Short mmCIF file of the C-alpha atoms (twelve columns), coordinates in Angstrom:
data_MODEL
# 
_entry.id   MODEL 
# 
loop_
_atom_site.group_PDB 
_atom_site.id 
_atom_site.type_symbol 
_atom_site.label_atom_id 
_atom_site.label_alt_id 
_atom_site.label_comp_id 
_atom_site.label_asym_id 
_atom_site.label_seq_id 
_atom_site.Cartn_x 
_atom_site.Cartn_y 
_atom_site.Cartn_z 
_atom_site.pdbx_PDB_model_num 
ATOM 1   C CA . MET A 1   0.000   0.000  0.000  1 
ATOM 2   C CA . SER A 2   1.121   3.566  -0.640 1 
ATOM 3   C CA . VAL A 3   0.029   6.758  1.090  1 
ATOM 4   C CA . ASP A 4   -1.001  9.892  -0.753 1 
ATOM 5   C CA . VAL A 5   -1.638  13.160 1.087  1 
ATOM 6   C CA . ARG A 6   -3.713  15.897 -0.511 1 
ATOM 7   C CA . PRO A 7   -6.129  18.676 0.426  1 
ATOM 8   C CA . ALA A 8   -9.566  17.459 1.465  1 
ATOM 9   C CA . ASN A 9   -12.252 17.921 -1.166 1 
ATOM 10  C CA . ASP A 10  -16.053 17.827 -1.028 1 
ATOM 11  C CA . ASP A 11  -16.102 14.086 -1.805 1 
ATOM 12  C CA . ASP A 12  -14.065 13.467 1.377  1 
ATOM 13  C CA . VAL A 13  -16.424 15.211 3.790  1 
ATOM 14  C CA . ASP A 14  -18.241 12.157 5.183  1 
ATOM 15  C CA . ALA A 15  -15.006 10.227 5.767  1 
ATOM 16  C CA . VAL A 16  -13.238 13.230 7.305  1 
ATOM 17  C CA . VAL A 17  -16.180 13.925 9.621  1 
ATOM 18  C CA . ASP A 18  -16.051 10.302 10.795 1 
ATOM 19  C CA . LEU A 19  -12.294 10.541 11.447 1 
ATOM 20  C CA . PHE A 20  -12.720 13.939 13.130 1 
ATOM 21  C CA . ARG A 21  -15.341 12.524 15.487 1 
ATOM 22  C CA . GLN A 22  -13.012 9.599  16.344 1 
ATOM 23  C CA . TYR A 23  -10.257 12.126 17.030 1 
ATOM 24  C CA . LEU A 24  -12.547 14.147 19.288 1 
ATOM 25  C CA . ARG A 25  -13.625 10.998 21.167 1 
ATOM 26  C CA . PHE A 26  -9.931  10.251 21.788 1 
ATOM 27  C CA . TYR A 27  -9.879  13.567 23.665 1 
ATOM 28  C CA . GLU A 28  -13.201 12.723 25.377 1 
ATOM 29  C CA . GLN A 29  -15.194 15.229 23.362 1 
ATOM 30  C CA . TYR A 30  -18.497 14.020 21.958 1 
ATOM 31  C CA . VAL A 31  -19.869 16.107 19.092 1 
ATOM 32  C CA . PRO A 32  -22.819 15.287 16.827 1 
ATOM 33  C CA . ASP A 33  -22.104 14.686 13.132 1 
ATOM 34  C CA . ALA A 34  -23.805 17.913 12.065 1 
ATOM 35  C CA . GLU A 35  -21.686 20.060 14.404 1 
ATOM 36  C CA . ALA A 36  -18.436 18.336 13.413 1 
ATOM 37  C CA . ARG A 37  -19.304 18.723 9.721  1 
ATOM 38  C CA . ALA A 38  -20.248 22.401 10.106 1 
ATOM 39  C CA . TYR A 39  -17.036 23.164 12.002 1 
ATOM 40  C CA . LEU A 40  -14.716 21.434 9.519  1 
ATOM 41  C CA . LEU A 41  -16.381 22.925 6.461  1 
ATOM 42  C CA . ALA A 42  -16.512 26.420 7.981  1 
ATOM 43  C CA . ARG A 43  -12.787 26.351 8.810  1 
ATOM 44  C CA . ARG A 44  -11.819 24.955 5.416  1 
ATOM 45  C CA . ASP A 45  -14.126 27.143 3.341  1 
ATOM 46  C CA . ALA A 46  -13.174 30.350 5.180  1 
ATOM 47  C CA . GLY A 47  -9.485  29.601 4.641  1 
ATOM 48  C CA . ASP A 48  -8.927  29.447 8.397  1 
ATOM 49  C CA . SER A 49  -7.326  26.034 8.192  1 
ATOM 50  C CA . VAL A 50  -5.450  23.733 5.878  1 
ATOM 51  C CA . LEU A 51  -7.225  20.372 5.895  1 
ATOM 52  C CA . LEU A 52  -5.223  17.478 4.478  1 
ATOM 53  C CA . VAL A 53  -6.227  13.837 4.088  1 
ATOM 54  C CA . ALA A 54  -4.205  10.640 3.852  1 
ATOM 55  C CA . VAL A 55  -5.399  8.063  1.336  1 
ATOM 56  C CA . LEU A 56  -4.130  4.481  1.158  1 
ATOM 57  C CA . SER A 57  -4.042  2.856  -2.234 1 
ATOM 58  C CA . PRO A 58  -2.613  -0.309 -3.730 1 
ATOM 59  C CA . GLU A 59  1.092   0.075  -4.528 1 
ATOM 60  C CA . GLY A 60  1.677   1.795  -7.851 1 
ATOM 61  C CA . ASP A 61  -1.893  3.098  -8.115 1 
ATOM 62  C CA . GLU A 62  -2.565  6.820  -7.871 1 
ATOM 63  C CA . PRO A 63  -5.333  7.777  -5.418 1 
ATOM 64  C CA . GLU A 64  -8.204  9.813  -6.804 1 
ATOM 65  C CA . GLY A 65  -10.588 10.859 -4.054 1 
ATOM 66  C CA . SER A 66  -12.622 8.004  -2.686 1 
ATOM 67  C CA . ALA A 67  -12.425 5.714  -5.720 1 
ATOM 68  C CA . ALA A 68  -12.648 1.956  -5.217 1 
ATOM 69  C CA . GLY A 69  -9.458  0.572  -3.704 1 
ATOM 70  C CA . HIS A 70  -8.550  3.915  -2.165 1 
ATOM 71  C CA . GLU A 71  -9.260  4.401  1.506  1 
ATOM 72  C CA . LEU A 72  -9.202  7.733  3.325  1 
ATOM 73  C CA . VAL A 73  -7.502  6.812  6.618  1 
ATOM 74  C CA . GLY A 74  -6.367  10.030 8.261  1 
ATOM 75  C CA . PHE A 75  -6.426  13.797 8.349  1 
ATOM 76  C CA . ALA A 76  -4.408  16.749 9.577  1 
ATOM 77  C CA . GLN A 77  -5.733  20.241 10.197 1 
ATOM 78  C CA . SER A 78  -3.385  23.184 10.580 1 
ATOM 79  C CA . TYR A 79  -4.043  26.832 11.305 1 
ATOM 80  C CA . PRO A 80  -1.802  29.404 9.632  1 
ATOM 81  C CA . THR A 81  -1.058  32.275 12.015 1 
ATOM 82  C CA . TRP A 82  1.620   34.834 12.848 1 
ATOM 83  C CA . SER A 83  4.486   35.007 15.312 1 
ATOM 84  C CA . SER A 84  5.085   38.486 16.702 1 
ATOM 85  C CA . VAL A 85  8.396   37.502 18.281 1 
ATOM 86  C CA . SER A 86  9.844   36.351 14.951 1 
ATOM 87  C CA . LEU A 87  7.830   38.781 12.797 1 
ATOM 88  C CA . SER A 88  6.925   35.806 10.609 1 
ATOM 89  C CA . ARG A 89  4.244   33.371 9.540  1 
ATOM 90  C CA . SER A 90  3.792   30.274 11.652 1 
ATOM 91  C CA . TRP A 91  1.496   27.252 11.445 1 
ATOM 92  C CA . VAL A 92  -0.143  25.311 14.254 1 
ATOM 93  C CA . LEU A 93  -0.651  21.625 13.509 1 
ATOM 94  C CA . ASN A 94  -3.731  21.376 15.673 1 
ATOM 95  C CA . ASP A 95  -5.308  18.064 14.667 1 
ATOM 96  C CA . LEU A 96  -3.756  14.823 13.444 1 
ATOM 97  C CA . PHE A 97  -5.559  11.499 13.401 1 
ATOM 98  C CA . VAL A 98  -5.165  8.166  11.617 1 
ATOM 99  C CA . SER A 99  -7.753  5.414  11.976 1 
ATOM 100 C CA . PRO A 100 -6.556  2.667  14.337 1 
ATOM 101 C CA . ALA A 101 -6.657  0.073  11.521 1 
ATOM 102 C CA . ALA A 102 -4.287  2.189  9.384  1 
ATOM 103 C CA . ARG A 103 -1.682  2.935  12.044 1 
ATOM 104 C CA . GLY A 104 1.756   1.724  11.054 1 
ATOM 105 C CA . THR A 105 1.160   2.424  7.349  1 
ATOM 106 C CA . GLY A 106 3.098   5.689  7.338  1 
ATOM 107 C CA . ALA A 107 -0.058  7.787  6.999  1 
ATOM 108 C CA . ALA A 108 0.642   9.918  10.092 1 
ATOM 109 C CA . ARG A 109 4.230   10.549 9.018  1 
ATOM 110 C CA . ALA A 110 3.080   11.486 5.506  1 
ATOM 111 C CA . LEU A 111 0.528   13.934 6.947  1 
ATOM 112 C CA . VAL A 112 3.174   15.553 9.171  1 
ATOM 113 C CA . GLN A 113 5.675   15.806 6.326  1 
ATOM 114 C CA . GLU A 114 3.143   17.314 3.917  1 
ATOM 115 C CA . THR A 115 1.970   19.791 6.557  1 
ATOM 116 C CA . CYS A 116 5.556   20.931 7.113  1 
ATOM 117 C CA . ARG A 117 6.229   21.158 3.371  1 
ATOM 118 C CA . ARG A 118 3.134   23.254 2.770  1 
ATOM 119 C CA . ALA A 119 3.934   25.512 5.735  1 
ATOM 120 C CA . LYS A 120 7.436   26.127 4.388  1 
ATOM 121 C CA . ASP A 121 6.072   26.796 0.897  1 
ATOM 122 C CA . ALA A 122 3.643   29.318 2.435  1 
ATOM 123 C CA . GLY A 123 6.546   31.181 4.071  1 
ATOM 124 C CA . ALA A 124 6.038   29.919 7.619  1 
ATOM 125 C CA . ILE A 125 9.194   29.711 9.697  1 
ATOM 126 C CA . ARG A 126 7.844   26.997 11.986 1 
ATOM 127 C CA . VAL A 127 5.111   24.467 12.601 1 
ATOM 128 C CA . SER A 128 4.164   24.063 16.237 1 
ATOM 129 C CA . LEU A 129 1.954   21.503 17.919 1 
ATOM 130 C CA . ALA A 130 0.924   20.119 21.264 1 
ATOM 131 C CA . THR A 131 0.184   16.538 22.211 1 
ATOM 132 C CA . ALA A 132 -0.889  14.755 25.361 1 
ATOM 133 C CA . TRP A 133 1.837   13.974 27.890 1 
ATOM 134 C CA . ASP A 134 1.033   10.277 27.642 1 
ATOM 135 C CA . ASN A 135 0.804   10.101 23.825 1 
ATOM 136 C CA . VAL A 136 4.255   8.575  23.520 1 
ATOM 137 C CA . ALA A 137 3.697   7.221  20.002 1 
ATOM 138 C CA . ALA A 138 2.885   10.698 18.669 1 
ATOM 139 C CA . GLN A 139 5.827   12.220 20.523 1 
ATOM 140 C CA . GLY A 140 8.153   9.677  18.912 1 
ATOM 141 C CA . LEU A 141 6.785   10.490 15.457 1 
ATOM 142 C CA . TYR A 142 7.124   14.247 15.930 1 
ATOM 143 C CA . GLU A 143 10.652  13.990 17.325 1 
ATOM 144 C CA . SER A 144 11.717  11.677 14.478 1 
ATOM 145 C CA . GLU A 145 10.479  14.353 12.039 1 
ATOM 146 C CA . GLY A 146 12.609  17.071 13.669 1 
ATOM 147 C CA . PHE A 147 10.140  18.600 16.130 1 
ATOM 148 C CA . VAL A 148 11.822  19.676 19.356 1 
ATOM 149 C CA . ARG A 149 10.128  19.792 22.745 1 
ATOM 150 C CA . ASP A 150 9.899   23.377 23.974 1 
ATOM 151 C CA . GLN A 151 12.413  24.024 26.755 1 
ATOM 152 C CA . HIS A 152 11.853  27.781 27.009 1 
ATOM 153 C CA . PHE A 153 8.144   28.379 27.402 1 
ATOM 154 C CA . HIS A 154 5.288   27.053 29.482 1 
ATOM 155 C CA . HIS A 155 2.040   27.041 27.539 1 
ATOM 156 C CA . TYR A 156 -1.148  28.073 29.313 1 
ATOM 157 C CA . ALA A 157 -4.813  28.161 28.434 1 
ATOM 158 C CA . TYR A 158 -7.643  30.203 29.900 1 
ATOM 159 C CA . VAL A 159 -11.065 28.655 29.530 1 
ATOM 160 C CA . THR A 160 -13.649 31.410 29.000 1 
ATOM 161 C CA . GLY A 161 -16.648 29.146 29.297 1 
ATOM 162 C CA . ALA A 162 -18.118 30.512 26.071 1 
# 
């Protein structure tokens, strides 16, 4: 099997929504289909995010959407932003998920690599991300792709309750 990574298109919506809901459940967030769909499409269509999908296909066959023999197995969603300290563009790789059955295929690595390539092509000087303290598999992937654990800053969040 080979992995192809490309921007999500309208034919991918149902599969991406399913993967997105699995991703949210991993983080103990339960969202109805309609809300997940509306969120993903709003971010993508407004240009707020870059939504990529990973498609598995038989070796030597080029994936084309959701054609027979091609399985959409993962997604990554990044948010282009700015860094005031560096006076430059920056991307946040906010969401990355590969279906449990497709783990070990290289889909997650391909999504990370394509995200970084696209960020660089867009003029971003860095891609940042956060992952759970106990998500050792993801940490190993990110570190093997050149991500470095932040040693200079503590990251905080304020929950507004909105």
